[in-house]
Amino acid sequence: SAPYPIGVTTITWTATDGAGLTDQCTQTITVYPAYRLTLSIFLQGPFNSSTELMNPDLSSNGQVPLSQPYNTAPWNYATADAVTSLDNDIVDWLLIELREDDMITTHARKAGLLHADGSVTVSFYGLVTEGEEYYVVVWHRNHIPVMSDEMISIPITGQFLDMTTLDACYGTKPMIQLTSSIYGMIAGEVIPDGQLKYSGSYNDRGAILARLLDEGGTFVSDTEEDGYRSADVNMNNE
């Protein structure tokens, strides 16, 4: 089941028999979203191999926005997915896409918050049909996107998908090894064009240097703190 419910309600009821004896019981009802998809997935940038968790440095420093950041090109996801507050272990927003095939036929998309333990839950209520199967694509603003190796269905009771292993994702080398048993999304795609480039036209390294210059830096060794920047590829707020 999803580790992050949308509501918890406690009720107390009393039962009385014909002899006048009573007993009281308190129950907790946990409510989860319908047609939810829960993923386990890691980002290389903030991953800490000693803890096997991701460092939530951006959130700790107040840089993660309350609204999803994928309303610009190339994602153009204009839906106003937002929250009123962030948990302390939030790493960043992800964009979760369902595809009807392994090419580009998008069926639905939802933005969700990624936790330090690699979990993210989104609800596709009203967007999916019971029994239909979809490929799952995961986008992040400065990591190479990945797609599930197989199609899955999302029933009303929810579905879980582990995307921390190499064979769980589509392609030859879709992820990078983070520990002996954990793989994650590849960091460094500052320019979100599906390519990770060190040199040549539209290379990601140049975009990082350009950002430093824009912020007033003059040398490669300069740093800038505080900000929600795609050029911050290890997502440590620097």
Tab-separated table of C-alpha atoms in Angstrom:
chain	number	residue	atom	x	y	z
A	1	SER	CA	0.000	0.000	0.000
A	2	ALA	CA	1.035	3.626	-0.393
A	3	PRO	CA	3.226	4.821	2.491
A	4	TYR	CA	1.700	8.310	2.453
A	5	PRO	CA	-2.103	8.373	2.975
A	6	ILE	CA	-4.326	11.308	2.172
A	7	GLY	CA	-6.144	11.161	5.498
A	8	VAL	CA	-6.388	9.382	8.844
A	9	THR	CA	-9.582	9.289	10.903
A	10	THR	CA	-10.067	7.852	14.397
A	11	ILE	CA	-13.501	6.658	15.519
A	12	THR	CA	-14.616	5.325	18.897
A	13	TRP	CA	-17.712	3.128	19.231
A	14	THR	CA	-19.444	1.459	22.173
A	15	ALA	CA	-21.289	-1.879	22.086
A	16	THR	CA	-23.915	-2.818	24.719
A	17	ASP	CA	-25.523	-6.237	25.171
A	18	GLY	CA	-28.927	-7.091	26.669
A	19	ALA	CA	-27.452	-7.669	30.139
A	20	GLY	CA	-26.172	-4.106	30.405
A	21	LEU	CA	-22.511	-4.910	29.713
A	22	THR	CA	-20.638	-2.501	27.466
A	23	ASP	CA	-17.353	-2.448	25.675
A	24	GLN	CA	-15.611	0.419	23.941
A	25	CYS	CA	-13.337	0.181	20.893
A	26	THR	CA	-11.241	2.780	19.109
A	27	GLN	CA	-10.336	2.249	15.463
A	28	THR	CA	-8.141	4.196	13.074
A	29	ILE	CA	-9.203	4.429	9.441
A	30	THR	CA	-6.454	5.294	6.952
A	31	VAL	CA	-7.620	6.648	3.602
A	32	TYR	CA	-5.487	6.208	0.488
A	33	PRO	CA	-6.161	7.761	-2.933
A	34	ALA	CA	-7.894	5.561	-5.494
A	35	TYR	CA	-5.943	4.354	-8.536
A	36	ARG	CA	-2.713	5.378	-6.883
A	37	LEU	CA	0.704	4.486	-8.245
A	38	THR	CA	3.564	4.224	-5.768
A	39	LEU	CA	7.089	4.106	-7.121
A	40	SER	CA	10.416	3.346	-5.541
A	41	ILE	CA	13.065	5.314	-7.452
A	42	PHE	CA	16.290	7.183	-6.679
A	43	LEU	CA	18.081	10.212	-8.149
A	44	GLN	CA	21.850	9.955	-8.522
A	45	GLY	CA	22.467	13.616	-7.662
A	46	PRO	CA	21.320	13.708	-4.018
A	47	PHE	CA	21.882	9.977	-3.298
A	48	ASN	CA	23.913	9.158	-0.171
A	49	SER	CA	25.468	5.698	-0.524
A	50	SER	CA	26.250	5.452	3.196
A	51	THR	CA	22.594	5.791	4.213
A	52	GLU	CA	21.031	4.492	0.962
A	53	LEU	CA	18.756	7.534	1.119
A	54	MET	CA	18.684	10.819	-0.769
A	55	ASN	CA	19.730	14.027	0.958
A	56	PRO	CA	16.797	16.492	1.110
A	57	ASP	CA	19.103	19.531	1.060
A	58	LEU	CA	16.908	21.622	-1.238
A	59	SER	CA	13.870	21.116	0.953
A	60	SER	CA	15.856	21.711	4.163
A	61	ASN	CA	16.956	25.058	2.777
A	62	GLY	CA	13.472	26.064	1.621
A	63	GLN	CA	14.181	25.819	-2.103
A	64	VAL	CA	11.641	23.204	-3.264
A	65	PRO	CA	8.517	25.012	-4.554
A	66	LEU	CA	5.038	24.184	-3.325
A	67	SER	CA	3.839	23.913	-6.938
A	68	GLN	CA	5.141	21.443	-9.524
A	69	PRO	CA	7.893	22.887	-11.778
A	70	TYR	CA	7.106	21.089	-15.059
A	71	ASN	CA	4.856	23.705	-16.657
A	72	THR	CA	7.615	24.785	-19.068
A	73	ALA	CA	9.221	23.148	-22.117
A	74	PRO	CA	9.922	20.362	-22.804
A	75	TRP	CA	7.338	18.974	-20.378
A	76	ASN	CA	4.589	21.622	-20.764
A	77	TYR	CA	2.583	20.087	-17.945
A	78	ALA	CA	0.239	22.934	-17.113
A	79	THR	CA	-1.828	21.284	-14.365
A	80	ALA	CA	-1.537	23.107	-11.043
A	81	ASP	CA	-0.439	20.196	-8.835
A	82	ALA	CA	0.534	21.835	-5.550
A	83	VAL	CA	0.713	21.369	-1.784
A	84	THR	CA	0.398	23.750	1.142
A	85	SER	CA	3.480	22.475	2.977
A	86	LEU	CA	6.373	20.056	2.541
A	87	ASP	CA	7.518	17.187	4.745
A	88	ASN	CA	11.107	17.414	5.999
A	89	ASP	CA	12.224	14.467	3.881
A	90	ILE	CA	11.076	15.808	0.507
A	91	VAL	CA	13.801	15.714	-2.160
A	92	ASP	CA	12.021	17.256	-5.166
A	93	TRP	CA	9.120	16.980	-7.574
A	94	LEU	CA	8.889	14.221	-10.192
A	95	LEU	CA	6.622	14.052	-13.222
A	96	ILE	CA	5.058	10.590	-13.669
A	97	GLU	CA	3.754	9.749	-17.129
A	98	LEU	CA	1.674	6.818	-18.334
A	99	ARG	CA	2.152	5.741	-21.955
A	100	GLU	CA	-0.033	3.522	-24.075
A	101	ASP	CA	3.018	2.224	-25.980
A	102	ASP	CA	6.815	2.326	-25.758
A	103	MET	CA	7.062	5.353	-28.054
A	104	ILE	CA	5.455	8.742	-27.336
A	105	THR	CA	1.730	8.122	-26.902
A	106	THR	CA	1.071	9.797	-23.568
A	107	HIS	CA	-2.078	8.686	-21.753
A	108	ALA	CA	-1.856	10.726	-18.526
A	109	ARG	CA	0.623	12.602	-16.340
A	110	LYS	CA	0.767	13.571	-12.676
A	111	ALA	CA	3.381	15.405	-10.608
A	112	GLY	CA	4.347	14.006	-7.227
A	113	LEU	CA	6.772	14.653	-4.388
A	114	LEU	CA	9.766	12.354	-3.999
A	115	HIS	CA	10.760	11.359	-0.463
A	116	ALA	CA	14.289	10.648	0.740
A	117	ASP	CA	13.598	6.911	0.910
A	118	GLY	CA	12.843	6.859	-2.819
A	119	SER	CA	9.058	6.701	-2.569
A	120	VAL	CA	6.625	8.818	-4.555
A	121	THR	CA	2.852	8.352	-4.801
A	122	VAL	CA	0.461	9.891	-7.320
A	123	SER	CA	-3.215	9.224	-7.970
A	124	PHE	CA	-4.542	8.666	-11.486
A	125	TYR	CA	-8.160	8.758	-10.337
A	126	GLY	CA	-10.378	9.524	-13.313
A	127	LEU	CA	-7.466	9.070	-15.726
A	128	VAL	CA	-7.030	5.302	-15.952
A	129	THR	CA	-9.297	2.354	-16.674
A	130	GLU	CA	-9.334	-0.819	-14.601
A	131	GLY	CA	-7.451	-3.588	-16.393
A	132	GLU	CA	-5.685	-1.406	-18.966
A	133	GLU	CA	-1.877	-1.468	-18.973
A	134	TYR	CA	0.624	1.351	-19.370
A	135	TYR	CA	4.334	1.997	-19.496
A	136	VAL	CA	5.506	4.300	-16.688
A	137	VAL	CA	7.903	7.145	-17.524
A	138	VAL	CA	9.606	9.146	-14.767
A	139	TRP	CA	10.892	12.654	-15.490
A	140	HIS	CA	13.107	14.876	-13.341
A	141	ARG	CA	14.290	18.375	-14.207
A	142	ASN	CA	18.035	17.530	-14.249
A	143	HIS	CA	18.196	13.730	-14.521
A	144	ILE	CA	17.854	11.481	-17.577
A	145	PRO	CA	14.243	10.136	-17.720
A	146	VAL	CA	13.534	6.419	-17.407
A	147	MET	CA	10.679	4.166	-18.503
A	148	SER	CA	9.487	0.886	-17.049
A	149	ASP	CA	10.576	-2.241	-18.907
A	150	GLU	CA	7.059	-3.665	-18.859
A	151	MET	CA	3.506	-2.341	-18.936
A	152	ILE	CA	1.502	-2.402	-15.710
A	153	SER	CA	-2.132	-1.924	-14.734
A	154	ILE	CA	-3.291	0.420	-11.971
A	155	PRO	CA	-6.341	-0.970	-10.143
A	156	ILE	CA	-8.554	1.061	-7.830
A	157	THR	CA	-6.671	-0.397	-4.847
A	158	GLY	CA	-3.357	0.896	-6.178
A	159	GLN	CA	-0.162	-0.446	-7.680
A	160	PHE	CA	3.494	-0.516	-6.586
A	161	LEU	CA	6.446	-0.412	-8.994
A	162	ASP	CA	10.077	-0.849	-7.944
A	163	MET	CA	12.331	1.076	-10.337
A	164	THR	CA	15.576	0.715	-8.386
A	165	THR	CA	16.905	-2.233	-10.399
A	166	LEU	CA	18.453	-2.173	-13.855
A	167	ASP	CA	16.111	-4.780	-15.321
A	168	ALA	CA	13.058	-2.787	-14.192
A	169	CYS	CA	13.724	-0.059	-16.737
A	170	TYR	CA	13.546	0.041	-20.517
A	171	GLY	CA	16.730	0.259	-22.576
A	172	THR	CA	20.327	-0.960	-22.572
A	173	LYS	CA	21.798	1.166	-19.752
A	174	PRO	CA	18.951	3.369	-18.564
A	175	MET	CA	20.277	4.015	-15.037
A	176	ILE	CA	23.493	4.261	-13.044
A	177	GLN	CA	24.575	1.914	-10.249
A	178	LEU	CA	24.460	3.672	-6.865
A	179	THR	CA	25.215	0.711	-4.559
A	180	SER	CA	25.700	-3.010	-5.118
A	181	SER	CA	21.932	-3.466	-5.382
A	182	ILE	CA	20.466	-0.013	-6.080
A	183	TYR	CA	20.295	1.799	-9.422
A	184	GLY	CA	19.100	5.356	-9.948
A	185	MET	CA	18.292	8.007	-12.535
A	186	ILE	CA	21.412	9.534	-14.119
A	187	ALA	CA	22.225	13.092	-13.014
A	188	GLY	CA	23.474	15.990	-15.108
A	189	GLU	CA	20.831	16.704	-17.741
A	190	VAL	CA	20.844	20.458	-17.155
A	191	ILE	CA	19.436	21.023	-20.641
A	192	PRO	CA	16.420	18.666	-20.758
A	193	ASP	CA	16.836	17.319	-24.284
A	194	GLY	CA	17.280	13.603	-23.579
A	195	GLN	CA	21.062	13.803	-23.941
A	196	LEU	CA	23.914	14.031	-21.435
A	197	LYS	CA	26.740	15.979	-23.103
A	198	TYR	CA	30.094	17.275	-21.841
A	199	SER	CA	31.031	19.169	-24.986
A	200	GLY	CA	29.611	20.204	-28.324
A	201	SER	CA	26.438	22.154	-29.036
A	202	TYR	CA	23.900	22.401	-26.231
A	203	ASN	CA	26.170	20.549	-23.765
A	204	ASP	CA	25.167	20.358	-20.116
A	205	ARG	CA	28.563	21.411	-18.748
A	206	GLY	CA	28.365	24.710	-20.598
A	207	ALA	CA	24.942	25.375	-19.113
A	208	ILE	CA	26.376	24.971	-15.601
A	209	LEU	CA	29.216	27.416	-16.316
A	210	ALA	CA	26.784	29.863	-17.915
A	211	ARG	CA	24.637	29.762	-14.805
A	212	LEU	CA	27.648	30.628	-12.634
A	213	LEU	CA	28.405	33.610	-14.864
A	214	ASP	CA	24.765	34.715	-14.737
A	215	GLU	CA	24.993	34.685	-10.940
A	216	GLY	CA	28.106	36.898	-10.970
A	217	GLY	CA	30.811	34.243	-10.848
A	218	THR	CA	34.069	34.508	-12.799
A	219	PHE	CA	35.788	31.155	-12.255
A	220	VAL	CA	34.867	27.479	-12.511
A	221	SER	CA	35.564	27.188	-8.773
A	222	ASP	CA	32.965	29.845	-7.882
A	223	THR	CA	29.844	28.746	-6.065
A	224	GLU	CA	26.359	30.125	-5.554
A	225	GLU	CA	24.121	28.998	-2.721
A	226	ASP	CA	20.349	29.036	-2.321
A	227	GLY	CA	18.183	28.518	-5.352
A	228	TYR	CA	16.126	25.988	-7.265
A	229	ARG	CA	18.493	25.573	-10.213
A	230	SER	CA	18.703	22.790	-12.788
A	231	ALA	CA	22.464	23.413	-12.822
A	232	ASP	CA	22.644	22.155	-9.239
A	233	VAL	CA	23.026	18.581	-10.453
A	234	ASN	CA	23.805	17.011	-7.059
A	235	MET	CA	20.982	19.057	-5.512
A	236	ASN	CA	22.925	20.161	-2.436
A	237	ASN	CA	21.755	23.806	-2.695
A	238	GLU	CA	25.147	24.866	-4.069
